């Protein structure tokens, strides 16, 4: 059973000062909980170690996919393969950050050892950065608690990643353009946090929505400065836009971006190879390479015989198009969505930790060259965009 500690003073004032009003909840249930999950130091260490081990396994799985030319199984668009290989083989294109979603690890766990099990890796366009890096930290501070009582070095670790990017790419200018899609304030907040980390690392940072960015296969990536109307070239570009969406919806842009990277006109973050990690088919590859590994759940392309399992589409997000199946194949629960055309995989079902009210908790561990922070999403058996965020305290 999950143990919760009430924190009666909310960080609302701090959030409004940061312009993050969207986090304060528009319905009866606020997005941010007024309590935190209580962990032991050993539980926090187990999350840290699990994420680091899993990332190494993902790298091995990615290399296997490339070596064995298994891109089609992962649902990788053919027009992205060259850019995936190009960025994979060039160590200057580091994976900036991602988030492991994990079951178990707290409140008694599941199975043996820590009970931590990989659910998936949000490697390409992971959100929940502000909540994990800033909000839960502010929540402890607002209640007079020591912020060191958290597994939370997300911001500092991101700064280190941006410093590493500069060190690896001395031939490029330290100019970074961050882009998201319009009308998604949550995405804007995630991008803003990345921008602050990049500035601290020594980047000049600009923001613009992706529909306003100019791309040239001959010259690079450009942002129009509103102060003078001039287009200015930036040598690093972060896009909070999924790679599969770019490849499927903008094939000409995909071709241009491939040439931009080939010609060293820009470094794109996260690199195209992160789509290998983002595809949920990689969960099947991992099970092939590491059968019965304590951090993994059995995964296949057909419902698992005699076992309850979860049907997932290869590139679904926020719980969309997820079905939970009973051991006899009957449907226990399902969520509709817009990703139903994608192929599916089937992952062994596992119970998540719960609190006394029956809410389930999924741990999210950020990885940015190293495991660096923990937060929890709270909701029903299938977590969707109505799930809340719950911070934690280590006692």
Coordinates of C-alpha atoms in Angstrom, one line a residue:
X1 CA 0.0 0.0 0.0
X2 CA 1.3 3.5 -0.9
X3 CA 2.0 5.7 2.0
X4 CA 1.1 9.4 1.6
X5 CA 2.2 12.4 3.5
X6 CA -0.1 15.5 3.4
X7 CA 1.5 18.8 2.4
X8 CA -1.2 21.3 3.3
X9 CA 0.5 24.4 1.8
X10 CA 0.3 24.2 -2.0
X11 CA 2.9 25.7 -4.4
X12 CA 0.1 27.5 -6.2
X13 CA 1.7 31.0 -5.6
X14 CA 5.0 29.8 -6.9
X15 CA 3.4 28.3 -10.0
X16 CA 1.5 31.4 -10.8
X17 CA 4.7 33.4 -10.5
X18 CA 6.2 31.0 -13.1
X19 CA 3.2 31.4 -15.4
X20 CA 2.2 27.7 -15.0
X21 CA -1.5 28.3 -14.1
X22 CA -2.4 25.4 -16.4
X23 CA -1.1 23.0 -13.7
X24 CA -3.6 24.2 -11.0
X25 CA -6.5 22.2 -12.3
X26 CA -9.6 23.3 -14.3
X27 CA -12.0 20.7 -12.9
X28 CA -12.9 19.5 -9.4
X29 CA -9.7 17.4 -9.1
X30 CA -6.6 19.6 -9.2
X31 CA -3.8 18.3 -11.4
X32 CA -1.3 18.6 -8.5
X33 CA -2.0 16.6 -5.3
X34 CA -1.7 18.2 -1.9
X35 CA 0.2 15.1 -0.7
X36 CA 3.4 13.3 -1.6
X37 CA 4.4 9.6 -1.8
X38 CA 6.7 8.5 1.0
X39 CA 9.7 6.4 -0.1
X40 CA 12.6 4.9 1.8
X41 CA 16.2 5.7 0.7
X42 CA 16.5 2.1 -0.6
X43 CA 13.4 2.5 -2.8
X44 CA 14.7 5.7 -4.3
X45 CA 18.1 4.1 -5.0
X46 CA 16.3 1.2 -6.7
X47 CA 14.5 3.5 -9.1
X48 CA 17.8 5.2 -9.9
X49 CA 19.6 1.9 -10.6
X50 CA 16.7 0.5 -12.6
X51 CA 16.6 3.5 -15.0
X52 CA 20.3 3.4 -15.6
X53 CA 20.3 -0.3 -16.3
X54 CA 17.3 0.0 -18.6
X55 CA 18.9 2.7 -20.6
X56 CA 21.9 0.4 -21.3
X57 CA 19.5 -2.3 -22.4
X58 CA 17.7 0.1 -24.7
X59 CA 21.0 1.0 -26.3
X60 CA 21.8 -2.7 -26.9
X61 CA 18.3 -3.2 -28.3
X62 CA 18.6 -0.2 -30.6
X63 CA 21.9 -1.5 -32.0
X64 CA 20.3 -4.9 -32.5
X65 CA 17.5 -3.3 -34.5
X66 CA 20.0 -1.4 -36.7
X67 CA 22.3 -4.5 -37.2
X68 CA 19.4 -6.8 -38.1
X69 CA 17.5 -4.2 -40.1
X70 CA 14.3 -4.6 -38.1
X71 CA 13.0 -1.1 -38.6
X72 CA 9.7 -2.2 -40.3
X73 CA 8.8 -4.3 -37.2
X74 CA 9.1 -1.2 -35.0
X75 CA 6.8 0.8 -37.3
X76 CA 9.7 3.1 -38.2
X77 CA 8.8 5.1 -41.4
X78 CA 11.2 4.2 -44.2
X79 CA 12.1 7.9 -44.9
X80 CA 13.5 8.2 -41.4
X81 CA 15.9 5.3 -41.4
X82 CA 18.9 7.2 -42.9
X83 CA 18.6 9.9 -40.3
X84 CA 18.3 7.4 -37.5
X85 CA 21.5 5.6 -38.7
X86 CA 23.3 8.9 -39.2
X87 CA 22.5 10.2 -35.7
X88 CA 23.1 6.8 -34.1
X89 CA 26.6 6.5 -35.5
X90 CA 27.6 10.1 -34.6
X91 CA 28.3 10.4 -30.8
X92 CA 27.8 14.2 -31.1
X93 CA 24.1 13.5 -31.3
X94 CA 23.4 12.7 -27.7
X95 CA 20.0 11.7 -26.3
X96 CA 19.1 14.8 -24.3
X97 CA 16.5 13.3 -22.0
X98 CA 13.5 10.9 -21.7
X99 CA 11.3 9.4 -19.0
X100 CA 10.9 5.8 -18.0
X101 CA 7.4 4.8 -16.9
X102 CA 7.6 2.1 -14.3
X103 CA 5.3 -0.1 -12.2
X104 CA 6.2 -1.2 -8.7
X105 CA 9.1 0.0 -6.5
X106 CA 7.1 1.5 -3.7
X107 CA 4.4 0.5 -1.2
X108 CA 5.4 -3.2 -1.0
X109 CA 6.2 -3.6 -4.7
X110 CA 5.4 -6.6 -6.8
X111 CA 7.2 -9.9 -7.2
X112 CA 10.7 -10.2 -5.9
X113 CA 13.5 -7.7 -5.3
X114 CA 12.3 -4.0 -5.8
X115 CA 9.4 -5.1 -7.9
X116 CA 10.2 -2.4 -10.5
X117 CA 8.9 -3.3 -14.0
X118 CA 9.3 -1.3 -17.2
X119 CA 6.1 -0.2 -18.7
X120 CA 7.6 2.0 -21.5
X121 CA 10.2 4.6 -22.3
X122 CA 9.1 8.1 -23.4
X123 CA 12.4 8.8 -25.2
X124 CA 11.4 11.3 -27.8
X125 CA 8.9 13.9 -26.5
X126 CA 8.6 13.2 -22.8
X127 CA 6.6 15.7 -20.7
X128 CA 6.2 16.2 -16.9
X129 CA 9.5 18.0 -16.7
X130 CA 8.3 21.1 -14.9
X131 CA 6.3 19.0 -12.4
X132 CA 9.2 16.7 -11.6
X133 CA 12.0 19.2 -11.7
X134 CA 10.4 22.3 -10.1
X135 CA 6.9 21.8 -8.8
X136 CA 7.5 19.0 -6.4
X137 CA 10.6 20.7 -5.2
X138 CA 8.6 23.9 -4.6
X139 CA 6.0 21.9 -2.8
X140 CA 8.5 20.7 -0.2
X141 CA 9.9 24.2 0.2
X142 CA 6.4 25.7 0.6
X143 CA 5.8 23.3 3.5
X144 CA 9.1 24.0 5.3
X145 CA 10.7 20.7 4.3
X146 CA 14.2 20.0 3.0
X147 CA 14.2 19.7 -0.8
X148 CA 17.2 17.3 -0.5
X149 CA 14.6 14.7 0.6
X150 CA 13.8 14.0 -3.0
X151 CA 15.3 12.0 -5.8
X152 CA 15.4 15.1 -8.0
X153 CA 18.4 16.5 -9.8
X154 CA 16.5 16.9 -13.1
X155 CA 17.4 20.6 -13.8
X156 CA 21.1 20.3 -12.9
X157 CA 21.4 17.1 -14.9
X158 CA 19.8 18.8 -18.0
X159 CA 22.3 21.6 -17.6
X160 CA 25.1 19.1 -17.7
X161 CA 23.6 17.5 -20.9
X162 CA 23.6 20.9 -22.6
X163 CA 27.1 21.5 -21.5
X164 CA 28.1 18.2 -23.0
X165 CA 26.4 19.1 -26.3
X166 CA 28.5 22.3 -26.5
X167 CA 31.7 20.3 -25.7
X168 CA 31.0 17.7 -28.3
X169 CA 30.1 20.2 -31.0
X170 CA 32.7 23.0 -30.9
X171 CA 32.3 23.6 -34.6
X172 CA 28.7 24.8 -34.2
X173 CA 27.5 28.1 -32.6
X174 CA 25.9 27.8 -29.2
X175 CA 22.5 28.9 -30.5
X176 CA 19.4 26.8 -29.6
X177 CA 15.9 27.1 -31.0
X178 CA 13.2 25.3 -29.0
X179 CA 9.9 24.5 -30.8
X180 CA 6.5 23.0 -29.8
X181 CA 3.1 22.9 -31.5
X182 CA 0.7 25.8 -30.9
X183 CA -2.1 25.8 -28.3
X184 CA -0.5 23.3 -26.0
X185 CA 0.5 25.3 -22.9
X186 CA 1.8 22.1 -21.1
X187 CA 4.3 21.7 -24.0
X188 CA 5.3 25.3 -23.7
X189 CA 6.1 24.9 -20.0
X190 CA 8.3 21.8 -20.8
X191 CA 10.1 23.7 -23.5
X192 CA 10.6 26.7 -21.2
X193 CA 12.3 24.6 -18.6
X194 CA 14.6 23.1 -21.2
X195 CA 15.4 26.6 -22.3
X196 CA 16.4 27.7 -18.8
X197 CA 18.7 24.7 -18.5
X198 CA 20.3 25.5 -21.9
X199 CA 20.9 29.1 -20.9
X200 CA 22.6 28.1 -17.8
X201 CA 24.9 25.9 -19.8
X202 CA 25.9 28.7 -22.1
X203 CA 23.4 28.6 -25.0
X204 CA 21.7 31.6 -26.6
X205 CA 18.1 30.4 -26.6
X206 CA 15.1 31.3 -28.7
X207 CA 11.5 29.9 -28.9
X208 CA 9.2 29.6 -31.8
X209 CA 6.3 27.3 -32.8
X210 CA 7.2 24.7 -35.3
X211 CA 4.9 26.1 -38.0
X212 CA 7.0 29.3 -38.0
X213 CA 10.4 27.7 -38.3
X214 CA 12.2 27.8 -41.7
X215 CA 14.2 24.9 -42.9
X216 CA 16.8 24.8 -45.7
X217 CA 18.7 21.8 -46.9
X218 CA 21.4 24.2 -48.1
X219 CA 21.6 26.5 -45.1
X220 CA 20.1 25.0 -42.0
X221 CA 17.3 26.0 -39.5
X222 CA 16.1 29.6 -39.2
X223 CA 14.1 31.6 -36.7
X224 CA 12.6 35.0 -37.6
X225 CA 13.6 37.6 -35.0
X226 CA 10.4 39.7 -34.3
X227 CA 12.5 42.7 -33.3
X228 CA 13.9 43.2 -36.8
X229 CA 12.1 40.7 -39.0
X230 CA 15.4 39.1 -39.9
X231 CA 15.9 35.4 -40.2
X232 CA 18.7 34.1 -38.0
X233 CA 20.3 30.7 -38.2
X234 CA 20.5 28.5 -35.1
X235 CA 22.8 25.5 -34.9
X236 CA 20.8 23.4 -32.4
X237 CA 17.1 22.7 -32.6
X238 CA 14.9 21.0 -30.0
X239 CA 11.4 20.0 -31.2
X240 CA 8.7 18.7 -28.9
X241 CA 7.1 17.1 -31.9
X242 CA 7.1 13.3 -32.4
X243 CA 9.5 12.0 -35.0
X244 CA 6.9 9.6 -36.4
X245 CA 4.5 12.6 -37.0
X246 CA 7.2 14.5 -38.9
X247 CA 8.1 11.5 -41.0
X248 CA 4.4 10.6 -41.8
X249 CA 2.9 14.1 -42.2
X250 CA 5.9 16.0 -43.5
X251 CA 8.0 13.8 -45.8
X252 CA 9.6 16.7 -47.5
X253 CA 10.7 18.2 -44.1
X254 CA 12.1 14.8 -43.2
X255 CA 14.2 14.8 -46.3
X256 CA 15.5 18.3 -45.5
X257 CA 16.3 17.5 -41.9
X258 CA 18.3 14.5 -43.0
X259 CA 20.4 16.7 -45.3
X260 CA 20.8 19.3 -42.6
X261 CA 22.3 16.7 -40.2
X262 CA 24.4 15.2 -43.0
X263 CA 25.9 18.6 -43.8
X264 CA 26.5 19.5 -40.1
X265 CA 24.2 22.5 -40.5
X266 CA 22.4 21.7 -37.2
X267 CA 22.1 19.1 -34.4
X268 CA 18.5 18.1 -33.7
X269 CA 17.2 17.1 -30.3
X270 CA 16.1 14.5 -29.4
X271 CA 18.0 12.7 -32.2
X272 CA 16.0 10.7 -34.7
X273 CA 17.3 7.4 -33.2
X274 CA 15.2 8.0 -30.1
X275 CA 12.2 6.8 -32.2
X276 CA 13.7 3.3 -31.8
X277 CA 13.3 3.6 -28.1
X278 CA 9.8 5.3 -28.4
X279 CA 8.3 2.5 -30.5
X280 CA 6.6 0.1 -28.1
X281 CA 7.8 -2.8 -30.3
X282 CA 11.2 -2.3 -28.6
X283 CA 9.6 -3.9 -25.5
X284 CA 9.4 -7.1 -27.5
X285 CA 13.0 -6.7 -28.7
X286 CA 14.1 -6.3 -25.1
X287 CA 12.2 -9.5 -24.0
X288 CA 14.0 -11.3 -26.9
X289 CA 17.4 -10.1 -25.8
X290 CA 16.8 -10.3 -22.0
X291 CA 14.2 -13.0 -21.4
X292 CA 12.8 -13.1 -17.9
X293 CA 14.9 -10.1 -16.8
X294 CA 13.6 -8.8 -13.5
X295 CA 12.9 -5.3 -14.8
X296 CA 10.9 -6.5 -17.9
X297 CA 7.5 -7.8 -18.6
X298 CA 6.8 -10.5 -21.2
X299 CA 5.9 -8.9 -24.5
X300 CA 4.8 -10.3 -27.8
X301 CA 2.8 -9.6 -31.0
X302 CA -0.1 -11.7 -30.0
X303 CA -2.1 -11.9 -26.8
X304 CA -0.1 -13.8 -24.2
X305 CA -1.6 -17.3 -23.7
X306 CA -3.1 -17.8 -20.3
X307 CA -1.9 -14.5 -19.0
X308 CA -3.7 -11.1 -18.6
X309 CA -2.0 -8.6 -20.8
X310 CA -2.1 -5.0 -22.1
X311 CA -2.6 -4.3 -25.8
X312 CA -0.7 -1.2 -26.9
X313 CA -0.3 0.5 -30.3
X314 CA 3.3 1.2 -31.3
X315 CA 3.1 4.9 -31.1
X316 CA 0.2 5.7 -28.8
X317 CA 0.3 8.4 -26.2
X318 CA -1.4 9.3 -22.9
X319 CA -3.2 5.9 -22.6
X320 CA -5.0 6.2 -26.0
X321 CA -5.9 3.0 -27.7
X322 CA -4.9 0.8 -24.8
X323 CA -6.9 -2.3 -23.9
X324 CA -6.4 -4.6 -20.9
X325 CA -7.2 -8.2 -21.6
X326 CA -8.0 -11.0 -19.1
X327 CA -6.2 -14.3 -19.2
X328 CA -9.0 -15.8 -21.4
X329 CA -8.6 -12.9 -23.9
X330 CA -11.8 -11.1 -22.9
X331 CA -11.6 -7.3 -22.5
X332 CA -11.3 -5.9 -19.0
X333 CA -10.9 -2.2 -19.9
X334 CA -10.3 -0.1 -23.0
X335 CA -9.6 3.5 -24.0
X336 CA -10.4 4.9 -27.4
X337 CA -8.0 7.1 -29.3
X338 CA -6.6 8.4 -32.6
X339 CA -3.7 5.9 -32.9
X340 CA -5.7 2.8 -33.7
X341 CA -4.2 2.3 -37.2
X342 CA -0.8 1.5 -35.8
X343 CA 0.3 -2.2 -35.2
X344 CA 0.0 -3.5 -31.7
X345 CA 2.0 -5.3 -29.1
X346 CA 0.9 -7.2 -26.0
X347 CA 2.7 -6.7 -22.7
X348 CA 2.1 -8.8 -19.6
X349 CA -0.3 -7.1 -17.2
X350 CA 0.9 -6.2 -13.8
X351 CA -0.8 -4.5 -10.9
X352 CA 0.5 -1.0 -9.9
X353 CA 0.9 0.2 -6.4
X354 CA -2.3 1.7 -4.9
X355 CA -3.3 4.0 -2.1
X356 CA -6.1 3.4 0.4
X357 CA -8.6 5.0 -2.0
X358 CA -7.7 2.6 -4.8
X359 CA -5.8 5.1 -6.9
X360 CA -2.9 3.5 -8.9
X361 CA 0.6 5.1 -9.0
X362 CA 3.0 4.9 -11.9
X363 CA 6.5 6.1 -11.3
X364 CA 8.2 8.3 -13.9
X365 CA 12.0 8.4 -13.7
X366 CA 13.8 10.9 -15.9
X367 CA 17.0 10.0 -17.7
X368 CA 19.4 12.6 -19.0
X369 CA 22.7 10.8 -19.5
X370 CA 22.0 9.5 -16.0
X371 CA 18.8 8.8 -14.0
X372 CA 18.0 12.1 -12.4
X373 CA 14.5 12.5 -11.0
X374 CA 11.3 10.7 -9.9
X375 CA 7.7 11.7 -9.9
X376 CA 4.4 9.8 -9.9
X377 CA 1.3 9.9 -12.0
X378 CA -2.0 9.0 -10.2
X379 CA -5.2 7.8 -11.7
X380 CA -7.1 4.7 -12.9
X381 CA -5.9 1.4 -14.2
X382 CA -5.2 3.0 -17.6
X383 CA -3.5 6.4 -17.1
X384 CA -4.7 9.0 -19.5
X385 CA -4.5 12.8 -19.8
X386 CA -6.8 13.1 -16.7
X387 CA -4.1 11.6 -14.4
X388 CA -2.7 13.8 -11.7
X389 CA 0.9 14.4 -10.6
X390 CA 2.1 13.4 -7.2
X391 CA 5.5 14.4 -5.8
X392 CA 7.5 12.4 -3.3
X393 CA 9.6 12.6 -0.2
X394 CA 12.4 10.3 1.0
X395 CA 12.2 9.5 4.7

